[in-house]
Coordinates of C-alpha atoms in Angstrom, one line a residue:
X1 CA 323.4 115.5 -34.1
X2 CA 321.0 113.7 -32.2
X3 CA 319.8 110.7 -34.1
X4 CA 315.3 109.6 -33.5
X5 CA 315.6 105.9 -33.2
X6 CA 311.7 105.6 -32.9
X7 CA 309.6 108.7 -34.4
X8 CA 306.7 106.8 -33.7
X9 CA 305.1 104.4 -31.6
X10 CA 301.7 102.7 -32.4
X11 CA 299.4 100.6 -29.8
X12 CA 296.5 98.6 -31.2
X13 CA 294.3 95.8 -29.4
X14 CA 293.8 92.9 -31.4
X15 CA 290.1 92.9 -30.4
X16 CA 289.4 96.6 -30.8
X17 CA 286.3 96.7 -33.0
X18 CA 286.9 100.8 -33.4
X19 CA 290.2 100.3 -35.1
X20 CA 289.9 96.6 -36.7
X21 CA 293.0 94.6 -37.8
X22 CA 292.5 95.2 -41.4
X23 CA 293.0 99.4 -40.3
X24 CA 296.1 97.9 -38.6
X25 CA 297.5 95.8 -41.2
X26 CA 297.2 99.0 -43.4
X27 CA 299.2 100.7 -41.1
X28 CA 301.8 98.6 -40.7
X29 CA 301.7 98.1 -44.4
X30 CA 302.4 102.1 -44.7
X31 CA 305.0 101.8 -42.5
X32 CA 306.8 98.6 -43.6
X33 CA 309.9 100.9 -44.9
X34 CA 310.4 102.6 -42.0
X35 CA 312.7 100.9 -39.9
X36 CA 312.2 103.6 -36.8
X37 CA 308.6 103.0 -37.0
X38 CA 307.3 100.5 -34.2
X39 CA 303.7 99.3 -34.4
X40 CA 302.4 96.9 -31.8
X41 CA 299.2 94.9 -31.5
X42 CA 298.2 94.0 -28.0
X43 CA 296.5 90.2 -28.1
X44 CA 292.6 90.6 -26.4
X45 CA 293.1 94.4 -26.0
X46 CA 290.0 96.4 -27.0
X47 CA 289.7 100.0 -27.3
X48 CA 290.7 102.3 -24.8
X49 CA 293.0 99.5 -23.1
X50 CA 295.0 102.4 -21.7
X51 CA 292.5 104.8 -20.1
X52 CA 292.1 103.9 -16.1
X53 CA 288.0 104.7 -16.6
X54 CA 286.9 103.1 -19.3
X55 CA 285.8 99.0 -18.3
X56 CA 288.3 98.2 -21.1
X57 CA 291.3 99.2 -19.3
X58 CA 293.7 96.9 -19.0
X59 CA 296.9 97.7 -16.8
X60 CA 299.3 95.4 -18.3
X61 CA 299.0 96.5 -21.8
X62 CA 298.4 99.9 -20.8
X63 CA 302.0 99.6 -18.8
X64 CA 303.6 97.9 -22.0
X65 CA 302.8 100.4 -24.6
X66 CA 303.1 103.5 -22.0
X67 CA 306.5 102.0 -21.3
X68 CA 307.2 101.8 -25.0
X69 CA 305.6 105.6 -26.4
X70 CA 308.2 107.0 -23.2
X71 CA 311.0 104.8 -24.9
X72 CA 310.2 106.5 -28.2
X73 CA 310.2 109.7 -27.3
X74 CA 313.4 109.4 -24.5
X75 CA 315.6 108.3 -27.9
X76 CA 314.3 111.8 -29.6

């Protein structure tokens, strides 16, 4: 048996006016039992941090939580 260590992986930026911090503290606050759930906020990361062609994108962050959703789904 193979056990999920992270079924799933969140990414928010902190300044993302789309998807504001109190959306993100209810997630997290729907989540707070599950100890395989991993939510992360990205500090001055707006929305669509990740996407190469939008003048948001931000490599770092984009790295970090690419780097984190392939850790996720390797320990499926």
């Amino acid at each position: 048996t193979h056990k999920i260590t992270c079924p799933v992986s969140f990414h928010f930026g902190e300044a993302d006016p789309v998807t504001p911090m109190d959306q993100v503290r209810a997630i997290q606050d729907s989540y707070a039992g599950h100890r395989n759930a991993e939510i992360v906020t990205h500090p001055n990361a707006v929305h669509n941090f990740s996407m190469p062609h939008k003048d948001a994108y931000d490599p770092v962050v984009a790295k970090a939580s690419r780097d984190a959703v392939l850790r996720c789904f390797q320990s499926m």
